Amino acid sequence: MFYKDSQQIYRAKSLASIPWLIHGFATRHADIPAQFERLATLKQIHSADCIFADGRTGVLGQGDALIENEPGAVVAVRTADCIPILIVDEERRVVAAVHAGWRGTVAAIAARAVQTMHERFGCPPADLRAAIGPGIGKCCFEVGPEVAVQFGAQGRTRIDLEAHNLRVLLEAGLKPERVEASGLCTVCMAQDFHSYRRDREAAGRCYSFAGIRQAVQ
Ligand SMILES: [Zn+2]
């Protein structure tokens, strides 16, 4: 279950219970760069490339997933219809922020992030929690045949990116009870979210972020 708090940020209930974790899916009304002095982002290129933040801040190069285990630094992806995904290992204190548009979804970037967390930090996929944040819903994501075929569909059709990313995470080894999805559509919810499909070049970007608190027991 996702809920919006007084800071105009959506939180995933399953992640909000982790004491050391900073996380959120910001609406267009929350100024995330102003809130975090140590913020890391990427030049997002619709790839399946995962980058280690290693405590660095600023724009850390090109890629679509940022992984961090250093306390005090926050990693974020910026979206306007693409799907933001946060992945957390509660035990080992590792976080990932993932940007999955349709290309990244087809490339299974969320699974690449899970594998990378496993390789570098020994995070067992079955231990991970994930939250799939607000993005373009099936209600609004009509695509042409050239995109449909990438999802095993044909002709003009509607694609459910949230459902596809859920499947990617489960196939990567996450347990169904440890993954939650927002069900929130960025195109429909103009009051809360930027949307490229709705606003085109005028669209801003919303931040989805995760980090490890500096000083918790
Ligand atoms: Zn919609």
JSON list of C-alpha atoms in Angstrom, two decimals, residues 13 18 28 34 41 49 52 54-55 68 72 86 92 110 113 123 126-127 140 149 154 159 173 181 191 193:
[
{"chain": "A", "resi": 13, "resn": "LYS", "atom": "CA", "xyz": [4.12, 1.00, 3.56]},
{"chain": "A", "resi": 18, "resn": "ILE", "atom": "CA", "xyz": [12.49, -0.06, 8.02]},
{"chain": "A", "resi": 28, "resn": "ARG", "atom": "CA", "xyz": [5.68, 17.34, -8.39]},
{"chain": "A", "resi": 34, "resn": "ALA", "atom": "CA", "xyz": [16.64, 20.92, -1.71]},
{"chain": "A", "resi": 41, "resn": "THR", "atom": "CA", "xyz": [21.48, 10.81, -9.81]},
{"chain": "A", "resi": 49, "resn": "ASP", "atom": "CA", "xyz": [23.28, -0.34, -16.77]},
{"chain": "A", "resi": 52, "resn": "PHE", "atom": "CA", "xyz": [27.53, 1.96, -7.79]},
{"chain": "A", "resi": 54, "resn": "ASP", "atom": "CA", "xyz": [29.87, 4.46, -3.38]},
{"chain": "A", "resi": 55, "resn": "GLY", "atom": "CA", "xyz": [29.05, 7.56, -1.39]},
{"chain": "A", "resi": 68, "resn": "GLU", "atom": "CA", "xyz": [24.28, 2.49, -2.58]},
{"chain": "A", "resi": 72, "resn": "GLY", "atom": "CA", "xyz": [24.22, 9.52, 4.54]},
{"chain": "A", "resi": 86, "resn": "LEU", "atom": "CA", "xyz": [13.22, 1.04, -5.15]},
{"chain": "A", "resi": 92, "resn": "ARG", "atom": "CA", "xyz": [22.63, -5.76, 4.75]},
{"chain": "A", "resi": 110, "resn": "ALA", "atom": "CA", "xyz": [15.13, -4.36, -12.29]},
{"chain": "A", "resi": 113, "resn": "ALA", "atom": "CA", "xyz": [19.85, -4.38, -10.28]},
{"chain": "A", "resi": 123, "resn": "CYS", "atom": "CA", "xyz": [22.14, -9.71, -1.12]},
{"chain": "A", "resi": 126, "resn": "ALA", "atom": "CA", "xyz": [14.64, -13.71, -1.63]},
{"chain": "A", "resi": 127, "resn": "ASP", "atom": "CA", "xyz": [15.59, -11.27, 1.16]},
{"chain": "A", "resi": 140, "resn": "CYS", "atom": "CA", "xyz": [-2.88, 5.51, -20.63]},
{"chain": "A", "resi": 149, "resn": "VAL", "atom": "CA", "xyz": [5.99, -6.74, -30.24]},
{"chain": "A", "resi": 154, "resn": "GLN", "atom": "CA", "xyz": [0.59, -7.36, -31.53]},
{"chain": "A", "resi": 159, "resn": "ILE", "atom": "CA", "xyz": [0.92, -2.20, -22.07]},
{"chain": "A", "resi": 173, "resn": "GLY", "atom": "CA", "xyz": [13.89, -14.25, -7.19]},
{"chain": "A", "resi": 181, "resn": "ALA", "atom": "CA", "xyz": [3.19, -1.73, -6.55]},
{"chain": "A", "resi": 191, "resn": "GLN", "atom": "CA", "xyz": [-2.26, 17.13, -9.64]},
{"chain": "A", "resi": 193, "resn": "PHE", "atom": "CA", "xyz": [2.83, 13.88, -11.09]}
]
